[in-house]
XYZ file of C-alpha atoms in Angstrom:
558
model
C -44.761 -105.049 191.270
C -41.233 -105.863 190.250
C -38.945 -103.048 189.206
C -38.639 -102.588 185.424
C -35.428 -103.882 183.829
C -33.671 -101.256 181.762
C -31.281 -102.498 179.118
C -29.616 -99.197 178.302
C -26.663 -100.664 176.419
C -24.631 -103.754 175.623
C -21.056 -103.936 176.938
C -18.854 -104.631 173.943
C -15.339 -103.835 172.716
C -13.749 -104.385 176.125
C -10.606 -106.464 176.550
C -10.787 -109.481 178.881
C -9.154 -109.254 182.322
C -5.465 -110.107 182.390
C -5.673 -113.430 184.211
C -5.275 -117.162 183.611
C -2.202 -116.368 181.535
C 0.847 -118.608 181.938
C 3.498 -116.040 182.829
C 6.281 -118.351 181.654
C 4.950 -119.988 178.507
C 3.550 -116.705 177.155
C 6.888 -114.915 177.636
C 9.391 -115.863 174.929
C 12.194 -113.559 176.165
C 11.915 -115.060 179.657
C 11.865 -118.627 178.342
C 14.899 -117.963 176.187
C 16.817 -116.175 178.933
C 16.160 -118.897 181.507
C 17.318 -121.639 179.129
C 20.322 -119.691 177.852
C 21.621 -118.621 181.244
C 21.452 -122.002 182.941
C 17.913 -122.947 184.042
C 16.903 -125.023 181.028
C 16.300 -128.126 183.108
C 13.747 -126.219 185.219
C 11.444 -125.533 182.263
C 8.562 -127.753 183.409
C 8.670 -126.414 186.965
C 8.819 -122.846 185.689
C 5.836 -123.461 183.426
C 3.840 -124.785 186.380
C 4.857 -121.794 188.458
C 3.900 -119.466 185.596
C 0.423 -120.983 185.473
C -0.024 -120.515 189.221
C 1.223 -116.936 189.410
C -0.705 -115.897 186.280
C -3.962 -117.504 187.379
C -7.072 -115.565 188.304
C -6.573 -116.726 191.879
C -2.968 -115.511 191.886
C -3.921 -112.009 190.818
C -6.792 -112.020 193.299
C -4.300 -112.754 196.081
C -2.322 -109.737 194.922
C -5.398 -107.521 194.940
C -6.544 -108.589 198.390
C -3.091 -108.233 199.926
C -2.829 -104.652 198.666
C -6.367 -103.498 199.375
C -6.288 -104.811 202.956
C -3.238 -103.122 204.407
C -1.006 -104.363 207.232
C -1.967 -102.994 210.650
C 0.426 -102.153 213.465
C -0.501 -103.483 216.909
C 1.676 -101.399 219.225
C 0.091 -102.596 222.483
C -1.965 -105.493 223.692
C -5.322 -105.110 225.486
C -3.609 -104.654 228.855
C -1.231 -101.942 227.652
C 1.898 -104.031 227.290
C 4.005 -103.518 224.140
C 2.900 -105.866 221.376
C 5.063 -104.673 218.452
C 3.322 -106.902 215.974
C 1.890 -106.527 212.481
C -1.446 -107.989 211.456
C -1.694 -109.011 207.788
C -4.605 -110.031 205.583
C -4.699 -113.808 204.880
C -3.866 -113.096 201.227
C -0.436 -111.823 202.261
C 0.236 -115.057 204.130
C -0.971 -117.037 201.124
C 1.525 -115.253 198.893
C 4.314 -115.880 201.409
C 3.357 -119.553 201.572
C 3.549 -119.837 197.774
C 6.946 -118.152 197.565
C 8.453 -120.147 200.410
C 7.151 -123.430 198.983
C 8.872 -122.528 195.697
C 12.141 -121.766 197.507
C 12.314 -118.128 196.479
C 13.813 -117.322 199.866
C 16.413 -120.087 199.988
C 16.785 -122.383 196.961
C 20.350 -121.307 195.952
C 21.555 -122.278 199.427
C 19.796 -125.593 199.938
C 23.015 -127.467 199.179
C 24.177 -126.312 202.621
C 21.841 -128.923 204.129
C 23.766 -131.690 202.365
C 27.416 -132.604 201.890
C 27.523 -131.255 198.340
C 30.330 -128.802 197.615
C 28.184 -126.196 195.914
C 24.778 -125.298 194.518
C 23.489 -126.970 191.356
C 24.194 -125.144 188.087
C 21.741 -122.378 187.339
C 20.339 -122.195 190.871
C 20.211 -118.403 190.929
C 18.763 -118.181 187.407
C 15.995 -120.687 188.187
C 15.105 -118.893 191.414
C 15.058 -115.511 189.724
C 12.857 -116.741 186.889
C 10.299 -117.582 189.568
C 10.798 -114.233 191.282
C 10.314 -112.465 187.903
C 6.867 -114.066 187.712
C 5.938 -113.788 191.383
C 6.590 -110.050 191.428
C 3.968 -109.726 188.688
C 1.432 -111.503 190.867
C 2.193 -109.672 194.145
C 5.431 -107.734 194.645
C 5.101 -106.496 198.236
C 5.700 -109.794 200.009
C 8.788 -110.357 197.862
C 10.650 -107.921 200.153
C 11.161 -110.389 203.064
C 11.638 -113.192 200.537
C 14.479 -111.288 198.867
C 16.097 -110.253 202.154
C 16.036 -113.781 203.528
C 17.773 -115.197 200.465
C 20.307 -112.357 200.467
C 21.100 -112.685 204.184
C 22.568 -116.176 203.896
C 26.083 -115.263 202.662
C 26.413 -112.646 205.385
C 25.244 -115.098 208.050
C 27.806 -117.616 206.834
C 30.553 -115.167 207.822
C 29.715 -115.981 211.441
C 29.316 -119.749 211.584
C 28.338 -119.950 215.253
C 25.368 -117.658 214.634
C 24.436 -119.246 211.331
C 24.409 -122.854 212.542
C 21.183 -122.780 214.621
C 19.419 -120.357 212.253
C 20.096 -121.804 208.801
C 17.921 -124.935 209.127
C 14.919 -122.656 209.715
C 15.881 -120.284 206.903
C 16.349 -123.189 204.479
C 12.962 -124.672 205.320
C 10.338 -124.290 202.611
C 7.593 -123.949 205.189
C 6.295 -120.473 205.891
C 5.577 -119.959 209.575
C 4.052 -116.563 210.461
C 3.845 -117.268 214.200
C 5.355 -114.676 216.515
C 7.562 -116.837 218.683
C 11.236 -117.792 219.067
C 12.906 -119.241 215.983
C 13.670 -122.517 217.744
C 9.929 -123.153 218.060
C 9.131 -122.419 214.409
C 9.148 -124.510 211.246
C 10.646 -121.739 209.113
C 12.211 -118.302 209.489
C 12.741 -115.109 207.523
C 15.496 -112.511 207.855
C 15.259 -108.748 207.356
C 17.688 -105.846 207.193
C 17.931 -102.526 209.061
C 20.497 -100.031 207.817
C 19.201 -96.489 207.294
C 18.500 -93.865 209.932
C 16.794 -90.468 209.902
C 19.921 -88.370 209.736
C 21.827 -90.367 207.139
C 19.704 -92.434 204.808
C 22.073 -93.942 202.269
C 25.042 -92.547 204.191
C 25.041 -95.339 206.749
C 28.400 -94.221 208.141
C 26.409 -91.378 209.703
C 24.401 -93.871 211.787
C 24.115 -92.974 215.463
C 22.680 -96.227 216.856
C 25.161 -97.553 219.408
C 26.136 -101.120 220.255
C 27.907 -101.796 223.542
C 29.311 -105.232 224.422
C 27.248 -107.102 226.987
C 30.417 -108.954 227.993
C 33.735 -109.593 226.316
C 32.691 -108.373 222.873
C 34.083 -109.607 219.582
C 32.718 -111.716 216.684
C 29.643 -113.685 217.690
C 29.364 -111.911 221.030
C 26.288 -110.228 222.490
C 25.852 -106.441 222.372
C 23.146 -104.032 223.523
C 21.814 -101.726 220.796
C 20.260 -98.319 221.471
C 18.973 -96.120 218.676
C 16.562 -96.313 215.743
C 16.015 -97.381 212.150
C 14.035 -95.139 209.816
C 13.045 -97.873 207.345
C 12.659 -101.401 208.667
C 10.662 -103.314 206.093
C 8.972 -106.603 206.882
C 9.234 -106.086 210.677
C 7.665 -109.476 211.333
C 10.830 -111.193 210.132
C 12.373 -113.409 212.782
C 15.713 -111.590 212.865
C 17.453 -108.654 211.211
C 20.936 -107.793 210.082
C 21.529 -104.256 211.369
C 24.328 -101.691 211.369
C 25.291 -99.915 214.591
C 28.281 -98.076 216.033
C 30.312 -100.423 218.230
C 33.431 -99.279 220.102
C 35.470 -100.305 217.057
C 33.292 -98.503 214.527
C 30.281 -99.266 212.351
C 29.504 -102.972 212.692
C 26.967 -105.583 211.614
C 24.696 -107.339 214.104
C 22.157 -110.134 214.029
C 19.158 -108.824 215.984
C 16.378 -111.399 216.606
C 12.791 -110.612 217.583
C 13.213 -112.862 220.662
C 16.117 -113.128 223.096
C 17.623 -116.541 223.942
C 15.642 -116.643 227.192
C 12.377 -116.446 225.210
C 11.589 -112.825 226.070
C 10.661 -110.423 223.286
C 13.640 -108.338 222.203
C 12.785 -104.628 222.636
C 12.426 -103.567 219.012
C 9.674 -101.005 219.509
C 7.741 -100.393 216.307
C 6.777 -96.707 216.150
C 4.582 -96.542 213.062
C 4.128 -98.009 209.582
C 5.163 -96.024 206.533
C 2.276 -94.765 204.416
C 3.964 -95.633 201.113
C 3.110 -94.719 197.557
C 3.086 -98.366 196.545
C 4.320 -101.709 197.883
C 1.318 -101.464 200.171
C 1.020 -105.112 201.164
C 4.497 -105.003 202.680
C 4.752 -103.422 206.107
C 7.620 -100.929 206.340
C 8.161 -99.513 209.798
C 10.091 -97.099 211.943
C 11.639 -98.807 214.938
C 13.401 -97.805 218.146
C 15.986 -100.157 219.611
C 15.462 -99.713 223.322
C 18.300 -101.842 224.599
C 17.826 -104.537 221.976
C 20.132 -107.534 222.093
C 22.211 -108.233 218.991
C 25.139 -110.472 218.129
C 28.175 -109.237 216.207
C 28.638 -110.660 212.703
C 32.273 -110.388 211.672
C 34.691 -107.884 213.153
C 33.928 -104.572 214.798
C 34.330 -101.712 212.359
C 33.700 -103.969 209.346
C 29.941 -103.535 209.206
C 29.664 -102.359 205.611
C 32.098 -104.983 204.346
C 30.093 -107.640 206.211
C 26.625 -106.650 205.044
C 27.577 -105.621 201.488
C 27.101 -109.132 200.140
C 23.502 -109.067 201.327
C 23.041 -105.639 199.720
C 24.573 -106.838 196.449
C 22.218 -109.778 196.240
C 19.184 -107.612 196.934
C 20.273 -105.361 194.054
C 20.158 -108.342 191.723
C 16.607 -109.068 192.868
C 15.635 -105.425 192.339
C 16.777 -105.558 188.709
C 15.018 -108.840 187.976
C 11.828 -107.722 189.737
C 11.712 -104.472 187.776
C 12.148 -106.396 184.537
C 9.266 -108.659 185.570
C 7.022 -105.731 186.417
C 7.848 -104.099 183.066
C 6.853 -107.355 181.422
C 3.466 -107.298 183.169
C 2.837 -103.715 182.067
C 3.693 -104.598 178.457
C 1.695 -107.833 178.363
C -1.420 -106.083 179.686
C -1.069 -103.366 177.059
C -0.662 -105.789 174.168
C -3.532 -107.962 175.345
C -5.797 -104.936 175.600
C -4.799 -103.630 172.177
C -5.474 -107.010 170.573
C -9.078 -106.936 171.797
C -9.941 -103.241 171.605
C -11.062 -101.640 168.325
C -10.807 -97.936 167.533
C -11.563 -96.223 164.218
C -12.561 -99.498 162.503
C -9.335 -101.287 163.440
C -8.026 -103.200 166.397
C -5.673 -100.969 168.345
C -2.794 -103.354 167.749
C -3.250 -102.812 164.001
C -3.105 -99.033 164.208
C 0.420 -98.153 162.986
C 1.200 -95.643 165.729
C 0.026 -98.021 168.465
C 1.925 -100.947 166.953
C 5.049 -98.824 167.018
C 4.539 -97.836 170.658
C 3.991 -101.446 171.745
C 7.028 -102.611 169.794
C 9.201 -99.879 171.279
C 8.204 -100.890 174.806
C 8.811 -104.543 173.947
C 12.392 -103.699 172.983
C 13.131 -102.314 176.441
C 11.422 -105.223 178.185
C 13.401 -107.807 176.250
C 16.629 -105.873 176.766
C 15.974 -105.572 180.512
C 15.181 -109.268 180.755
C 18.284 -110.299 178.831
C 20.576 -108.074 180.899
C 19.051 -109.066 184.247
C 19.360 -112.792 183.564
C 22.888 -112.457 182.210
C 23.682 -110.893 185.570
C 21.927 -113.774 187.342
C 24.219 -116.251 185.570
C 27.228 -114.248 186.721
C 26.079 -114.747 190.324
C 25.854 -118.499 189.689
C 29.350 -118.688 188.189
C 31.352 -115.982 189.978
C 32.949 -118.302 192.533
C 34.543 -120.443 189.823
C 35.132 -117.983 186.985
C 37.005 -114.661 187.029
C 35.127 -113.279 184.031
C 31.804 -114.032 185.731
C 33.079 -112.399 188.924
C 34.015 -109.304 186.930
C 30.581 -109.153 185.304
C 28.956 -109.521 188.724
C 31.051 -106.731 190.224
C 30.670 -104.128 187.471
C 27.328 -105.001 185.952
C 25.303 -105.309 189.174
C 25.130 -101.527 189.689
C 24.912 -100.924 185.930
C 21.974 -103.306 185.504
C 20.119 -102.126 188.592
C 20.540 -98.506 187.560
C 19.231 -98.907 184.026
C 16.507 -101.509 184.417
C 14.959 -100.002 187.550
C 15.026 -96.480 186.125
C 13.334 -97.511 182.885
C 10.438 -99.170 184.636
C 8.286 -96.172 185.721
C 8.272 -94.532 182.278
C 7.368 -97.813 180.618
C 4.618 -98.403 183.162
C 3.099 -95.032 182.362
C 3.201 -95.651 178.599
C 1.558 -99.027 179.065
C -1.125 -97.403 181.208
C -1.821 -94.893 178.437
C -2.341 -97.804 176.024
C -5.198 -98.916 178.278
C -6.745 -95.455 178.325
C -9.055 -94.587 181.213
C -9.336 -98.264 182.132
C -5.702 -98.153 183.154
C -6.180 -95.213 185.499
C -8.692 -96.826 187.836
C -7.899 -98.999 190.813
C -9.992 -102.000 189.741
C -7.324 -103.066 187.279
C -3.663 -104.003 187.641
C -2.140 -100.971 185.947
C -2.664 -98.365 188.674
C -1.255 -100.537 191.446
C 1.638 -101.563 189.223
C 2.389 -97.946 188.347
C 2.722 -97.079 192.047
C 5.074 -100.019 192.524
C 7.430 -99.304 189.633
C 9.552 -96.488 191.153
C 10.452 -98.528 194.209
C 13.374 -100.682 193.096
C 15.307 -97.689 191.778
C 15.160 -96.175 195.284
C 15.689 -99.227 197.493
C 19.090 -100.853 197.955
C 20.970 -97.910 196.450
C 19.482 -95.115 194.359
C 20.700 -94.096 190.919
C 23.572 -91.890 192.032
C 24.774 -94.549 194.476
C 24.883 -97.072 191.637
C 26.884 -94.642 189.509
C 29.359 -94.046 192.319
C 29.784 -97.796 192.668
C 30.577 -98.071 188.963
C 33.121 -95.250 189.265
C 34.694 -97.103 192.179
C 35.204 -100.190 190.027
C 36.620 -98.211 187.099
C 39.100 -96.295 189.255
C 40.157 -99.068 191.619
C 39.926 -102.228 189.525
C 40.607 -101.598 185.852
C 41.124 -105.314 185.292
C 37.493 -106.023 186.183
C 36.212 -103.527 183.619
C 38.635 -104.911 181.018
C 37.240 -108.434 181.433
C 33.691 -107.177 180.908
C 34.634 -105.186 177.815
C 36.567 -108.161 176.409
C 33.493 -110.359 176.747
C 31.243 -107.776 175.141
C 33.612 -107.260 172.224
C 33.853 -110.980 171.574
C 30.070 -111.380 171.719
C 29.367 -108.384 169.455
C 30.740 -110.169 166.382
C 31.202 -107.945 163.354
C 28.516 -105.409 164.240
C 30.186 -102.054 163.532
C 27.774 -100.016 165.657
C 28.476 -102.168 168.688
C 32.211 -102.091 168.032
C 32.152 -98.288 167.915
C 30.085 -98.008 171.093
C 32.391 -100.356 172.987
C 35.482 -98.522 171.764
C 34.073 -95.233 173.022
C 33.294 -96.759 176.416
C 36.792 -98.218 176.768
C 38.402 -94.876 176.040
C 36.633 -93.060 178.890
C 38.991 -91.951 181.658
C 37.372 -92.601 185.054
C 39.228 -89.710 186.729
C 37.212 -87.106 184.861
C 33.948 -89.011 184.640
C 32.215 -87.800 187.830
C 29.570 -85.402 186.450
C 29.066 -87.627 183.417
C 28.714 -90.865 185.364
C 25.007 -91.299 184.662
C 25.515 -90.965 180.918
C 28.371 -93.492 181.024
C 26.427 -96.021 183.100
C 23.369 -95.772 180.889
C 25.490 -96.086 177.747
C 27.223 -99.173 179.139
C 23.883 -100.762 180.064
C 22.367 -100.073 176.663
C 25.465 -101.331 174.841
C 25.641 -104.523 176.920
C 21.931 -105.156 176.331
C 22.416 -104.521 172.612
C 25.232 -107.071 172.491
C 23.034 -109.668 174.190
C 20.149 -108.985 171.818
C 22.400 -109.106 168.758
C 23.696 -112.482 169.840
C 20.482 -114.074 171.084
C 17.323 -112.243 169.999
C 15.549 -112.318 166.618
C 16.985 -109.888 164.084
C 13.867 -107.717 164.185
C 14.403 -107.095 167.890
C 18.184 -106.595 167.792
C 18.136 -104.361 164.718
C 15.412 -102.095 166.112
C 17.010 -101.828 169.551
C 20.460 -100.978 168.208
C 19.243 -98.464 165.649
C 16.919 -96.670 168.055
C 19.073 -96.766 171.203
C 22.628 -96.511 169.900
C 22.315 -94.789 166.512
C 19.367 -92.407 166.678
C 19.326 -89.272 168.804
C 17.708 -88.576 172.163
C 13.951 -88.964 172.540
C 11.563 -88.653 175.452
C 8.721 -90.955 174.458
C 8.051 -94.468 173.261
C 7.141 -94.896 169.618
C 9.235 -91.925 168.491
C 12.257 -93.778 167.146
C 11.157 -97.071 165.619
C 9.408 -95.992 162.414
C 11.491 -98.342 160.292
C 11.373 -101.340 162.653
C 9.442 -104.549 161.987
C 7.014 -103.578 164.725
C 4.536 -106.381 164.079
C 7.210 -109.064 164.462
C 8.421 -107.480 167.683
C 4.912 -107.299 169.172
C 4.096 -110.868 168.170
C 7.251 -112.096 169.899
C 6.423 -110.118 173.039
C 2.978 -111.721 173.378
C 1.939 -114.290 170.769
C -1.590 -113.752 169.479
C -2.773 -117.175 170.615
C -2.052 -116.310 174.277
C -3.915 -112.995 174.161
C-alpha cells in the first residue's frame, strides 16, 4: 500500500526568491551614477553583466562557493610540502566570470597598446561591474581587487613589471599552480600585516637580506611571517619586509625563476566570520625569494598606491552589498502581507525601507564620485584633491554604515532572513569586512587628519567644489561653513565626528544636485538637520517615503 498523502497546508504569502533580477537595470541610483561619472557608453555591457550576476545561476554560484569552503593541502601524499588551496568549482566559475569582464585589469589594458592613457571612465565602468559582482559572490573579489590595485605599484619597477603585466592583463583565468611564464593569466596578492603589529606595519619583523648586490629590482631572501595572507593561490604577492635600509616592498612569486616552488609555507586558513569562499591564510616565509620594488626603506610609499586603490574597491563593494540588502527587503515587503496589507504599504515599514534607501543612494553616489576622481586625478588637480581626501572619508562612512543597514534589512525579512538558506544571513556576515580590511575606521580618520594638517590646499579644493555644487541650499552652506572652520590641530579626539560629518555633507551635496527632490530633501533633513538617532525609520516621518522606495526598486522589477 502506498503511504497516504497529507496536505496539511498550502504555502502562501511568501515572497519569491531574489534571483533573475537585472542588478543594473533595476538599480536607478547605480544607472544614474555610472552615466553621470563617466561610464555612460558602457550601459549595454553593464546591463548584460547585471543580468548575469543577478541570475539564478549567479546566486547559486555564490551559494556553492560559500557552502563548500576552501581546503588547505599542506603536504602531498609523500609528505612533501604542497602549500596549495583546493577550491570548489563554483569559486573558479566566479573567478572566470570576473576575469572575463576585466574586473582585475580593465583600467590598465591601455598598457598593452601605444595609447597614452586609459579610456575615459575606465575606473567607473569597472567599479559598476564590481558593485554588481560583489552582490553575487564577494569572496573571490579579494584577489580580483588586489590584482587590479597591484598594477601601479608594479609599474614603479619596470624590469619586474615587464614579464608579469601581459599575464595580469589577460582576461583568461588560469588556476593552475605553476610558474607564471607557463600560464595564460595571473593574479597578484598582498602581504603586509604580522602578528605583533597588525595595522602598524612599521613594527614588522620579517627580514629581507640581499642575495647579491641588492637595490631596486634585485633579489632578496625573506624570513618571517604574515598573519593575514588572503588569496594565497595568487601567482605573486607584494609584501613588506625589513631590508638593511628599512621597511621595503618586495614582489614575492609562488615559483622561483628556476621553476622550484618558493618556500611560502601556508600554516593554516583563517576561520572567518564571513568572506568564507575566499581563503585567508597564515604563512611563514622560510627563505622565500623576493625582488625589491622601489628603494630600500620606501616600502610604505611604494605599496600605498595599491592600498589606496583597494580602499576604493572596499567602498564600492560595501555600497553594492548595501544595495543587495535593501533590494531583498523591498522585494519581500512587496509580496508579503501582514494585517490585511502588503508590508510595503504599512506606514512604519514604508518609512524604514525609505530610510535605508536614502543611505544606499548616498553611499552609491559618494562611491562613484570617488571612482571618477581616480579616473581624472592624473590630469586634474581638483580630482586629485578629491581622491586624496575623500578616499578615507568615503571608505570610513560607507563601510561603517553597511552592517547596521544589513541588520535592518534582515529584520524586514523576519525569521526568513535569519536562516542560512537565503542570502541575508551570508550577506550579514560579510558586511563588517570592508570596514576592517585595508585600514580600519581610526586609520581612515588619521589619514584625513594627515591631509588637513599637511595639505590644506587639498582640503580647500574639495570644499570649493562642494560649495559650488551645493547651489543655494542654506543647510548645505551652513554645514560646509562649519567644516571649513574646524582647526585640524585640535581635532584628534573628534576626528570620527568630523569625518562622518564631511561624508554626510558631501553625499548630501551630490544628492541635492543629482537625485530626485524626494531623496535629497529627506536625506538632508534627516541627516543634517534632525538630531541623533540609532535606528532606521526614526527620522523620516515627513519624507515622501513611497517615492523613495519606488525609486530604490521599481514595482515592475519586484
